[in-house]
Short mmCIF file of C-alpha atoms in Angstrom, two decimals:
data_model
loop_
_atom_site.label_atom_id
_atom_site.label_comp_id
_atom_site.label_asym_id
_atom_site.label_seq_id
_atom_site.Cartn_x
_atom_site.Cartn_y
_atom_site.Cartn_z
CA UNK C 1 -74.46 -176.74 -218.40
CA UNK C 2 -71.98 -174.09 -219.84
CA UNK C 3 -73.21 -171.25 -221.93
CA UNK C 4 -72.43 -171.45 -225.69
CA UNK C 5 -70.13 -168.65 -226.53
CA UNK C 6 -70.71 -166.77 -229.86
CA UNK C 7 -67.71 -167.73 -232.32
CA UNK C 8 -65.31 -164.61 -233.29
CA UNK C 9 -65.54 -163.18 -236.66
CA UNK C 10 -61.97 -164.61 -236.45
CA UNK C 11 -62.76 -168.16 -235.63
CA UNK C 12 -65.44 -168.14 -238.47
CA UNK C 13 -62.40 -166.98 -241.17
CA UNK C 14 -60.14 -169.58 -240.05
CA UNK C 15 -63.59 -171.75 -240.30
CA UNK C 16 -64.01 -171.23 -244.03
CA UNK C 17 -60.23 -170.52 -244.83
CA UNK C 18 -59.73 -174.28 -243.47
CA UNK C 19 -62.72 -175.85 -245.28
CA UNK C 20 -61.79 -174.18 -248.66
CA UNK C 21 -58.92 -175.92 -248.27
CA UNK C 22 -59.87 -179.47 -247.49
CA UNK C 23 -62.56 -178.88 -250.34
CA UNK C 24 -59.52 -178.01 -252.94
CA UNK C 25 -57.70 -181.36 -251.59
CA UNK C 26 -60.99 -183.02 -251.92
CA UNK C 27 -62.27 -181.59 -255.55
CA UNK C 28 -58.59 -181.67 -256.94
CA UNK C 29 -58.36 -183.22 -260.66
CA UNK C 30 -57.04 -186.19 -259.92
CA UNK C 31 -57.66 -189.66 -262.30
CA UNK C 32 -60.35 -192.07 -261.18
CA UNK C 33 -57.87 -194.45 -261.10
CA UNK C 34 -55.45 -193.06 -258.80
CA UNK C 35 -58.58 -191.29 -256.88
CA UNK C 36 -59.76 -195.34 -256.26
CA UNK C 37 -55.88 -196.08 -255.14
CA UNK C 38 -56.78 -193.52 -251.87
CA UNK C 39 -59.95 -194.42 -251.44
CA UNK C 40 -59.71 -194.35 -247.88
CA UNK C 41 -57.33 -191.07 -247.74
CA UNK C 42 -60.18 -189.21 -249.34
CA UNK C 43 -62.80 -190.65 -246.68
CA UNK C 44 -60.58 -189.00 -244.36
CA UNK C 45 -60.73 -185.87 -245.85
CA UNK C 46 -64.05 -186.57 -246.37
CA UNK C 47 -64.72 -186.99 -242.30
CA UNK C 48 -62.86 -183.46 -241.76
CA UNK C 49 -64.85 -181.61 -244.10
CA UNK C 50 -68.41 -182.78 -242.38
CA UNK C 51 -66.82 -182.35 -238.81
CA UNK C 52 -65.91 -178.61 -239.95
CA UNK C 53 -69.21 -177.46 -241.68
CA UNK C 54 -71.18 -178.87 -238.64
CA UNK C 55 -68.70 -177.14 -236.30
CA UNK C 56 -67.65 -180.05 -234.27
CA UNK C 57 -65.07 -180.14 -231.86
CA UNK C 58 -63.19 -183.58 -231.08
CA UNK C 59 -61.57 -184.42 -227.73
CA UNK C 60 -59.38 -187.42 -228.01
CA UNK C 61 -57.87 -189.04 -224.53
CA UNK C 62 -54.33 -190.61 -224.79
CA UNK C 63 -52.50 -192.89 -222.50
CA UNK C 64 -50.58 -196.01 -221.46
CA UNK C 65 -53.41 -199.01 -220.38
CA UNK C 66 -55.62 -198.48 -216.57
CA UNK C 67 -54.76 -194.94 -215.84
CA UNK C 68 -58.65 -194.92 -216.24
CA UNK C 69 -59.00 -192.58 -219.56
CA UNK C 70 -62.25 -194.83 -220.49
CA UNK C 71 -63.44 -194.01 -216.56
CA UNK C 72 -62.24 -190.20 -216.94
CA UNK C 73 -64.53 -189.77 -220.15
CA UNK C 74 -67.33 -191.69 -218.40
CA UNK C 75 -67.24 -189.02 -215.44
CA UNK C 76 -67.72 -186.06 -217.85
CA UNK C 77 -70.47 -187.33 -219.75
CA UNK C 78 -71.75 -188.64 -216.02
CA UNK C 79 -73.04 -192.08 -217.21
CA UNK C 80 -71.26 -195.37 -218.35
CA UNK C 81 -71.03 -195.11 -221.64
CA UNK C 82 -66.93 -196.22 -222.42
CA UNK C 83 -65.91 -199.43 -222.31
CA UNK C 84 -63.88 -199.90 -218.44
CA UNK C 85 -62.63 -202.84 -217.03
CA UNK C 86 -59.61 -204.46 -214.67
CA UNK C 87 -57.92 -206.02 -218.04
CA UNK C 88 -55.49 -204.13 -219.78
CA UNK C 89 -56.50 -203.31 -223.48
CA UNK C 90 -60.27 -203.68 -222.74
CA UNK C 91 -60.42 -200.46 -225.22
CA UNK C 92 -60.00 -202.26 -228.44
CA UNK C 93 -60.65 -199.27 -231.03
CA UNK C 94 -61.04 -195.79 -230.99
CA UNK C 95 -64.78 -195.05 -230.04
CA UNK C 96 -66.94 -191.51 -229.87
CA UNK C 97 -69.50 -190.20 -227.87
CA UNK C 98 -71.35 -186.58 -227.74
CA UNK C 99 -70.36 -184.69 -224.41
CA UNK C 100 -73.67 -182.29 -223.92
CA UNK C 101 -72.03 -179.80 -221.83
CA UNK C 102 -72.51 -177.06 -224.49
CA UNK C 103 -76.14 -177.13 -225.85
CA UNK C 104 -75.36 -175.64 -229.24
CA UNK C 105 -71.89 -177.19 -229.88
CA UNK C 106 -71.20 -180.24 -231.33
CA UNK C 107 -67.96 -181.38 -228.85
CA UNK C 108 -66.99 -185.22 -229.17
CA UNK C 109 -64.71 -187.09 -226.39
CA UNK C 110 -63.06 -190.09 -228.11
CA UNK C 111 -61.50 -193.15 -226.14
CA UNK C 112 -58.22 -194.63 -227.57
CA UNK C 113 -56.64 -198.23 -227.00
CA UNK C 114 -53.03 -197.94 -223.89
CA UNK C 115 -50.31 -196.88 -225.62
CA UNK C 116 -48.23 -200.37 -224.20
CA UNK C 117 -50.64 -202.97 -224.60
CA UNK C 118 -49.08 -206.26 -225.43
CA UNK C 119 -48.73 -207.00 -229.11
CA UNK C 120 -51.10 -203.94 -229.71
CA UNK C 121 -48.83 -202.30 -232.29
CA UNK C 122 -52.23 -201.70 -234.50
CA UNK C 123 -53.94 -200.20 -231.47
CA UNK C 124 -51.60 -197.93 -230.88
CA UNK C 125 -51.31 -196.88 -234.52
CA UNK C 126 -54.72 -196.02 -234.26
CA UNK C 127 -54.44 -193.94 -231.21
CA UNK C 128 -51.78 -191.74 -232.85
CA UNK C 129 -53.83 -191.36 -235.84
CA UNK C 130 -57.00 -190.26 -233.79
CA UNK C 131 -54.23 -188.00 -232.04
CA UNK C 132 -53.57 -186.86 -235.24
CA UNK C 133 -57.14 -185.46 -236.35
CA UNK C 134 -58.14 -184.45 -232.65
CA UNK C 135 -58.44 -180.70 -232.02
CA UNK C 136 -57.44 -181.32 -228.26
CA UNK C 137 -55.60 -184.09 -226.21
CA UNK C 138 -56.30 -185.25 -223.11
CA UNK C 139 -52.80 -187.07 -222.07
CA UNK C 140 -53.74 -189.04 -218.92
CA UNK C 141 -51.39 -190.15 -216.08
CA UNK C 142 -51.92 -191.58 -212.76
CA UNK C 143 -48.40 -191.28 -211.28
CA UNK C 144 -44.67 -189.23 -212.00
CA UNK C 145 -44.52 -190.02 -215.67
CA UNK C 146 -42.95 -192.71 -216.57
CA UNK C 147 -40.23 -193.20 -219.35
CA UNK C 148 -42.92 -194.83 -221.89
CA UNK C 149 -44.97 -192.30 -221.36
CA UNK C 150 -42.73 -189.44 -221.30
CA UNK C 151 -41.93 -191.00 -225.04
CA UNK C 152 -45.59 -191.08 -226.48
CA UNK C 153 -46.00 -187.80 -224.63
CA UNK C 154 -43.06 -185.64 -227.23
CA UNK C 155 -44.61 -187.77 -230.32
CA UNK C 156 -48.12 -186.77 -229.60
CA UNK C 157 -46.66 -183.10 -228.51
CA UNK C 158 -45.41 -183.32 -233.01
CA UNK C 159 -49.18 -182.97 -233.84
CA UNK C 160 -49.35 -179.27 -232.50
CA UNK C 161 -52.49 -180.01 -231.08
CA UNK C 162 -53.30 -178.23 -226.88
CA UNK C 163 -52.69 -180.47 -224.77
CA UNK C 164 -54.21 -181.57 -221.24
CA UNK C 165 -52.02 -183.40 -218.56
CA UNK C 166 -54.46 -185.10 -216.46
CA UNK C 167 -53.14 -186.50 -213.31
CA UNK C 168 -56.04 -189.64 -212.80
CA UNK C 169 -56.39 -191.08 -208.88
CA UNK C 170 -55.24 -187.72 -207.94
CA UNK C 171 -57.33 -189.17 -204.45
CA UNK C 172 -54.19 -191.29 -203.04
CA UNK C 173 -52.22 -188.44 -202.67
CA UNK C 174 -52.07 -185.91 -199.94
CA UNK C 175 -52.60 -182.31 -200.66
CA UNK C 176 -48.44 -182.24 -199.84
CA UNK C 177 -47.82 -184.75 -202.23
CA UNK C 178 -50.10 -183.24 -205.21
CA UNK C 179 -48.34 -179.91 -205.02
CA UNK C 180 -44.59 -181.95 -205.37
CA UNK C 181 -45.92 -183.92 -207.57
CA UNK C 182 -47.30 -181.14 -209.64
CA UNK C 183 -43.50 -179.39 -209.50
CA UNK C 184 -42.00 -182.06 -211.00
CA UNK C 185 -44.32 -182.31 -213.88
CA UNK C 186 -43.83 -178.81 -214.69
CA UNK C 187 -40.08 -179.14 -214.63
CA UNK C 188 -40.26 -182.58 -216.93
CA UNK C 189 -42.97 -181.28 -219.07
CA UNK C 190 -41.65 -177.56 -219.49
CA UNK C 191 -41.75 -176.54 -223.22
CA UNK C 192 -44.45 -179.54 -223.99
CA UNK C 193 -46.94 -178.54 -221.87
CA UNK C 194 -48.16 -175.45 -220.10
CA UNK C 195 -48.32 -175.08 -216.75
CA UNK C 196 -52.44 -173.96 -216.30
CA UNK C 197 -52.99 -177.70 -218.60
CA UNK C 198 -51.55 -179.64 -215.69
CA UNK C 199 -54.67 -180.75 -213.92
CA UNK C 200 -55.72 -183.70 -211.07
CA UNK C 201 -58.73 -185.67 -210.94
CA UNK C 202 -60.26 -188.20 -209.41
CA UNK C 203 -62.54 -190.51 -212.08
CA UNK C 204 -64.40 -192.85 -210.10
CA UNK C 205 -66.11 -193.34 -206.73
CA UNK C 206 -63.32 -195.40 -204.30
CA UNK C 207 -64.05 -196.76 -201.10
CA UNK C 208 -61.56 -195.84 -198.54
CA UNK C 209 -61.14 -197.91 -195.17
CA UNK C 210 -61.30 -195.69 -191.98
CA UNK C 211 -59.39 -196.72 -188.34
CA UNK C 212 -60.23 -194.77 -185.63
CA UNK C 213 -59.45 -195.20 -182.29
CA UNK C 214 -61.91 -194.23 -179.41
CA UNK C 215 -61.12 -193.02 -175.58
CA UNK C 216 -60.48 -196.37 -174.60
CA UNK C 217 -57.95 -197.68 -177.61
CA UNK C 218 -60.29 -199.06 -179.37
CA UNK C 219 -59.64 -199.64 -182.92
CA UNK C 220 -63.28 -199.38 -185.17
CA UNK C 221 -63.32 -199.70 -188.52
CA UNK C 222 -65.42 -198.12 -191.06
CA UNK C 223 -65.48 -197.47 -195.33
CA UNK C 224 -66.04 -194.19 -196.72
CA UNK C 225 -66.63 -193.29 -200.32
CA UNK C 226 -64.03 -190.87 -202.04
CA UNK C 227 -66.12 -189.02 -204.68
CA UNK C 228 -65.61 -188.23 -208.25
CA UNK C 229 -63.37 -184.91 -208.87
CA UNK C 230 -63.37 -183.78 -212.09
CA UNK C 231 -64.10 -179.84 -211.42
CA UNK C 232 -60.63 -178.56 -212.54
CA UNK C 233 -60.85 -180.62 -216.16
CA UNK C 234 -64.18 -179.23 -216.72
CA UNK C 235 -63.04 -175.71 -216.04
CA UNK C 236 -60.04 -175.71 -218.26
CA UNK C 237 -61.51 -177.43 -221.46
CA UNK C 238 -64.64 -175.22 -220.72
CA UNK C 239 -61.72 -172.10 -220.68
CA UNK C 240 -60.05 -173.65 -223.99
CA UNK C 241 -63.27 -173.95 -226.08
CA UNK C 242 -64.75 -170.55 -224.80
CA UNK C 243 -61.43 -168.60 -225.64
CA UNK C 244 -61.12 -170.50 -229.35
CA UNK C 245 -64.25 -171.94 -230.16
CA UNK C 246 -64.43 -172.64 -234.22
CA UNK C 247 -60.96 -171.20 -234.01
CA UNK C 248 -59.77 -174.33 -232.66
CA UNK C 249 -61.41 -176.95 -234.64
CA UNK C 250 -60.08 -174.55 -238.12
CA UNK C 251 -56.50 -174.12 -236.98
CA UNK C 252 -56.65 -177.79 -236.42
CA UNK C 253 -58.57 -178.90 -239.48
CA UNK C 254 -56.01 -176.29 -240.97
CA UNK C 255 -52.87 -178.51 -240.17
CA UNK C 256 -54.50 -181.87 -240.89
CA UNK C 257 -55.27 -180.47 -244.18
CA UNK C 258 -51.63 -179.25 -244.79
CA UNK C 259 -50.14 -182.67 -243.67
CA UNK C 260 -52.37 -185.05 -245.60
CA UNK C 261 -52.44 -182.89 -248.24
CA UNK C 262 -48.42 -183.12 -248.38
CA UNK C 263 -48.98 -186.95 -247.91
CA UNK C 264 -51.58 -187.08 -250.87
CA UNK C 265 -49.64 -185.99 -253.10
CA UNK C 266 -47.30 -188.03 -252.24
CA UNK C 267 -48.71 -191.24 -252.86
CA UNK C 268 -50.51 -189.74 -255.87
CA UNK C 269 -47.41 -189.41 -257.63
CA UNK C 270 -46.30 -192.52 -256.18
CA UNK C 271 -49.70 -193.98 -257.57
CA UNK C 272 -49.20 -192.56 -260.68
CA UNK C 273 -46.08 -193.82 -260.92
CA UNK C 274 -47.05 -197.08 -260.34
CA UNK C 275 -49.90 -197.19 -262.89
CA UNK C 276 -47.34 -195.04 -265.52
CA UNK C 277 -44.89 -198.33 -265.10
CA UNK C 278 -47.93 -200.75 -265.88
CA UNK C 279 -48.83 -199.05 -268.72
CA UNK C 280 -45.66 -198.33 -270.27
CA UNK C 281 -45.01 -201.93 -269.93
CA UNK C 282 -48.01 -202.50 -271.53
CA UNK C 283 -47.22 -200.74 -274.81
CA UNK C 284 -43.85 -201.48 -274.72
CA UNK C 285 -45.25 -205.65 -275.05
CA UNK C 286 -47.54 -204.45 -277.65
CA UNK C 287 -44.69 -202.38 -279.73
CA UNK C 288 -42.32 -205.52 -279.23
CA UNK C 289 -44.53 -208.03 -280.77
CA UNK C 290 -46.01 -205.39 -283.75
CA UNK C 291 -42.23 -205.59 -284.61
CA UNK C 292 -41.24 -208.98 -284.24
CA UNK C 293 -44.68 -210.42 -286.15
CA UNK C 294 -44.79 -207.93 -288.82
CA UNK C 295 -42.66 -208.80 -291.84
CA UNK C 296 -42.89 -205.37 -293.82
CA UNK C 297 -40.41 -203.08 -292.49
CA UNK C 298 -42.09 -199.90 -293.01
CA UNK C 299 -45.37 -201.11 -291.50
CA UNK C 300 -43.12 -201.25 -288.25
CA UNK C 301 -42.50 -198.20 -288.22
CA UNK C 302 -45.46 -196.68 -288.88
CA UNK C 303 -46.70 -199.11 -285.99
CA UNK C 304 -44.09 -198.29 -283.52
CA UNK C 305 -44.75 -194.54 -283.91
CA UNK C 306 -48.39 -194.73 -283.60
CA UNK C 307 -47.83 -197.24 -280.41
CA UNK C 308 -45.72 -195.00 -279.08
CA UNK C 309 -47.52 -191.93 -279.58
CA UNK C 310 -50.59 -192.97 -278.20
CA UNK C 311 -48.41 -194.38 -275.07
CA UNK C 312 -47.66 -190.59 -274.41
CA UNK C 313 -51.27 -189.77 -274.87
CA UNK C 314 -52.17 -192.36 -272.48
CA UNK C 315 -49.71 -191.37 -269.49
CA UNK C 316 -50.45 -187.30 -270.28
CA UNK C 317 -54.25 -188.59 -269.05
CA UNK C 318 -52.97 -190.08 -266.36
CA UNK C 319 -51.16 -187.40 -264.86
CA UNK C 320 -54.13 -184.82 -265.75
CA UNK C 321 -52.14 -183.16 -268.05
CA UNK C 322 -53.93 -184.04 -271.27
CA UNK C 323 -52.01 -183.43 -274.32
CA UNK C 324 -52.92 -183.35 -278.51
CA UNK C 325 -51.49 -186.03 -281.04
CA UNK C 326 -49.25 -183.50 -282.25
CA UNK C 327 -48.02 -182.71 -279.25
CA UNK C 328 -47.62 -186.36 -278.60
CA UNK C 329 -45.44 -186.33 -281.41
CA UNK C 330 -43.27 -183.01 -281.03
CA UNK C 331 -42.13 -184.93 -277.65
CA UNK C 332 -41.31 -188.21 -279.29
CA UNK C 333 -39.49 -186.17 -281.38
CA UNK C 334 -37.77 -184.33 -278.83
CA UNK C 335 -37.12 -187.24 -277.03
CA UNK C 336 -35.60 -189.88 -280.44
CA UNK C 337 -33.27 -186.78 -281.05
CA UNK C 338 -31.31 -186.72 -277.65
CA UNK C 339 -31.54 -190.53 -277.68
CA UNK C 340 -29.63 -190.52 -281.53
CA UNK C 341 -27.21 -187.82 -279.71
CA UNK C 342 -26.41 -190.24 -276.86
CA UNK C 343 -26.66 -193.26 -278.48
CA UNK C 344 -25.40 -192.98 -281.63
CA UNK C 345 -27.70 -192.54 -284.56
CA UNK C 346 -26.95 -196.86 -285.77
CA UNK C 347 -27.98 -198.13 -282.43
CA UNK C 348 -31.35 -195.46 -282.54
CA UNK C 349 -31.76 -196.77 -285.89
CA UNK C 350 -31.78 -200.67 -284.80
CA UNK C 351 -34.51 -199.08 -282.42
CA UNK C 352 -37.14 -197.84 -284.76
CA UNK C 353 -36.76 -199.90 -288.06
CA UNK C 354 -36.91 -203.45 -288.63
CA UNK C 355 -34.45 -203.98 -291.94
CA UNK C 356 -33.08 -207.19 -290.85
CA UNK C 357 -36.41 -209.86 -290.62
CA UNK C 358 -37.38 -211.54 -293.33
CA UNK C 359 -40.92 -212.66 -294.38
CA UNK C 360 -40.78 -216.38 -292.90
CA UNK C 361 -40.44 -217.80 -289.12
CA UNK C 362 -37.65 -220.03 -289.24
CA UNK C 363 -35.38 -220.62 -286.15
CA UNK C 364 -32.87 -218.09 -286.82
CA UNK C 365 -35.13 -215.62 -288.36
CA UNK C 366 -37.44 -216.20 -285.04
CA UNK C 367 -34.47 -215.16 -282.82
CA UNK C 368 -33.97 -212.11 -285.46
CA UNK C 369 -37.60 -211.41 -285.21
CA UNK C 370 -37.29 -211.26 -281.42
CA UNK C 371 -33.65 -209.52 -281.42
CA UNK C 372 -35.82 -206.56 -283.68
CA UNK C 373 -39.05 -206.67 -281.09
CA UNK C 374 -36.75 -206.40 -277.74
CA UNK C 375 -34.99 -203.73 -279.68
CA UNK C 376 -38.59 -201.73 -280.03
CA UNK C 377 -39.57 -202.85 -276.95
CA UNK C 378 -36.02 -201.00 -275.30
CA UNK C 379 -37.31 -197.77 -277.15
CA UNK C 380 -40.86 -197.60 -275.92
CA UNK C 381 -39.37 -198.21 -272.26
CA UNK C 382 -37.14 -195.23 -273.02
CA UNK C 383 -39.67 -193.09 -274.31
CA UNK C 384 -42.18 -193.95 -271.78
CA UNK C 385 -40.25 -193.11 -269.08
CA UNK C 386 -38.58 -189.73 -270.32
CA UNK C 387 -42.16 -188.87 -271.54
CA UNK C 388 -43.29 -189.59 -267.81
CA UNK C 389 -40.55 -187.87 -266.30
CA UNK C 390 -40.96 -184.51 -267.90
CA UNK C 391 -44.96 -185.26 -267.76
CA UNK C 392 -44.13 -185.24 -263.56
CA UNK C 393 -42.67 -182.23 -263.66
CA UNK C 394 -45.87 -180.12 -264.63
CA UNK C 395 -44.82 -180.67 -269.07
CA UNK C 396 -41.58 -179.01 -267.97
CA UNK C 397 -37.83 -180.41 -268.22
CA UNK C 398 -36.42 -178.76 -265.08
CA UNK C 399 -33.18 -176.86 -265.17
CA UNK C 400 -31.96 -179.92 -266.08
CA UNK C 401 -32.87 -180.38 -269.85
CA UNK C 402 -33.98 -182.93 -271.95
CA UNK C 403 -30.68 -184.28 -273.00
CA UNK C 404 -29.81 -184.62 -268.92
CA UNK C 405 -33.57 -186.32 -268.38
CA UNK C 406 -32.31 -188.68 -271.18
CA UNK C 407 -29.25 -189.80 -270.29
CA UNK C 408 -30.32 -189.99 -266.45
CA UNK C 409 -33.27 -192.82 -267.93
CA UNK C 410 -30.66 -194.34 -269.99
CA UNK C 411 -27.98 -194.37 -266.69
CA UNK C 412 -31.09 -195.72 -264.87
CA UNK C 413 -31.95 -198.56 -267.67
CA UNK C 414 -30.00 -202.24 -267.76
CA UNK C 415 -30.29 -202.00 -271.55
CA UNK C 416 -28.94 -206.09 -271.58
CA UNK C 417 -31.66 -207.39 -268.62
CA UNK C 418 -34.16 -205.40 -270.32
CA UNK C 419 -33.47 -206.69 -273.67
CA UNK C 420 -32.96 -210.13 -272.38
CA UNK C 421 -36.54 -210.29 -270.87
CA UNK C 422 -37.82 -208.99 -273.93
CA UNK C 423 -37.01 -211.12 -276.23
CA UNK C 424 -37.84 -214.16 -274.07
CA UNK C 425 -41.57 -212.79 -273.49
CA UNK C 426 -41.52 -212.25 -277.29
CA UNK C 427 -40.25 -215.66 -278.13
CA UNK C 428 -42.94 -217.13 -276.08
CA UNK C 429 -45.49 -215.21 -277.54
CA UNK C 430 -44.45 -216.03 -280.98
CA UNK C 431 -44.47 -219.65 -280.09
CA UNK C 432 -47.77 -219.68 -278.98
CA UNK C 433 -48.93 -218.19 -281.59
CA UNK C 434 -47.33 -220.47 -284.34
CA UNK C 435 -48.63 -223.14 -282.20
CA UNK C 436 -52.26 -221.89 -282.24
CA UNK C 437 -52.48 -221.43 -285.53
CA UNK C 438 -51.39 -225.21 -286.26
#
């Protein structure tokens, strides 16, 4: 059993410097909400931060189906503990096992499903996603690499992860035959891999068939076992984890952090965005039928400012940027005066007031009614999203400007669909109402 080495003051910094920084992605003030929409992007992060403070290092093996990766990882923890078998895809998911080789380190090999099973597009996802939060590859081949391989070999290669080439059944080639075979790997894989991780084995016990021939030309047959090799894989991942130790698993860690924190925030503003369009539409509904079923004109607008005020509040919380009423209302205010510059101060006035309904529900004073409520409901949707917009942006409008945000929502807005729908949900709602209260 190999000798622990003691980690480098160096390895322990680029330890902690990596942890502090999954634990910012992790602690990061995001809403519950949108912290429950990537649920299972935070168990991932989760997963890296326990595999760095217990100072675990994870081997993953890669390859196209029966080049005998399960039987390679089965020879260096020397018992049967992956999954083997003559079918191709017998390694259905990703599985882990504790290689004991260093007392005091925690070092994991982990199996992956061929990279060209039949209809195993899922399987393979998952092996390039275990690729993807390995600290070192084992890329397994049992021949001149093939095409396929070759492929899956440059995508892995886009991790930055080291890299192994393990030539598997190295024992049906002649010592002549290893040595061209091992030129030509260097030539195909110069630049991808280097030339000391280009190693043979031999993964399982084989019987070979003997003829000799004696003094008198007699053929005799015999069957000789061909014994596990795995020496020269030992020796290098032994040389990689004694020369990086921690270092590896935090420069690793390091990336992974760094991509899926890119990728986080990503579909947290995505997220947001999502749950920002729900509950605009949500108080632009509410605005739209405060308007069209109130008959006192001024009580509109005192409802439509307070809807739309509390809108803002409501999307400032989502986007952890939590803002005051009057702040709410300084950016309505900001917002209705580029709208009455682009608009035209009649059409902004249709928006916020309700002058033309009357006090009863009669046909045409219904259609009036729901003319006023898409009207409010058009204002909240422009509102909402400017407010959003500039609520994205860290409560900042860019070099652009708030006029430019404005008239990029408005650009972005089919004023007639959105009206039209509207006033149909309002109608409806009006209807049902009337008819309840029969």
């Amino acid at each position: 059993m190999a000798e622990t080495p003691e980690p480098s003051t160096g390895g322990e910094q680029h330890l902690k410097l990596a942890t502090d920084s999954l634990r910012k992605l992790f602690e990061d003030n995001v809403p519950t909400n949108v912290r429950d929409a990537l649920q299972e992007d935070y168990d991932q992060i989760r997963a890296m931060l326990e595999k760095l403070e217990q100072g675990h290092v994870h081997i993953a093996v890669f390859g196209r189906v029966s080049v005998g990766k399960s039987s390679l990882l089965n020879a260096l923890l020397g018992k049967n503990v992956f999954s083997t078998s003559v079918l191709h895809g017998e390694t259905k998911q990703a599985s882990m096992n504790q290689w004991p080789e260093y007392s005091d380190h925690g070092i994991y090999l982990i199996d992956t499903p061929g990279i060209n099973e039949v209809q195993g597009e899922e399987r393979e996802r998952l092996a390039y996603e275990v690729s993807r939060r390995a600290d070192l590859l084992l890329f397994v081949i049992d021949s001149d690499i093939t095409e396929v391989e070759f492929e899956a070999l440059k995508q892995v290669a886009q991790v930055h992860r080291p890299i192994i080439l393990v030539v598997n059944k190295a024992d049906r080639y002649t010592e002549a035959e290893r040595k061209q075979l091992r030129a030509i790997l260097r030539t195909r894989t110069q630049g991808i891999i280097a030339p000391e991780n280009i190693v043979f084995t031999v993964s399982q016990v084989r019987n070979q068939t003997i003829i000799t021939v004696d003094d008198k030309g007699e053929e005799h047959e015999s069957v000789r076992q061909r014994p596990i090799d795995i020496a020269a894989l030992k020796m290098r991942l032994w040389d990689i984890i004694e020369a990086d130790g921690k270092t590896l698993s935090a420069l690793n860690a390091s990336l992974f952090a760094s991509d899926l924190s890119q990728e986080v925030s990503e579909r947290i503003l995505t997220v947001k965005r999502q749950l920002g369009a729900k509950t605009i539409r949500l108080y632009c509904i509410a605005k739209g039928v405060a308007v069209a079923v109130n008959p006192i004109p001024v009580a509109d607008l005192v409802a439509a400012a307070a809807i739309d005020a509390a809108m803002v509040l409501h999307l400032s919380k989502l986007y952890g940027l939590p803002m005051s009423m009057k702040e709410s209302k300084e950016l309505i205010t900001v917002i209705i005066t580029h709208l009455t510059l682009l608009m035209g101060a009649t059409w902004v006035v249709n928006l916020l007031s309700s002058a033309l309904k009357v006090s009863t529900f009669g046909v045409s004073t219904l259609i009036t009614a729901a003319t006023q409520g898409a009207l409010a409901w058009y204002s909240t949707l422009v509102i909402g999203q400017v407010a959003e917009r500039w609520l994205a942006n860290g409560k900042s409008w860019g070099d652009a400007g708030p006029k430019l945000v404005v008239q990029q929502i408005l650009d972005s807005l089919d004023r007639d669909s959105v009206m039209s729908e509207a006033r149909e949900e309002i109608l409806s709602y009006i209807r049902t109402k009337k008819d309840k209260d029969k």
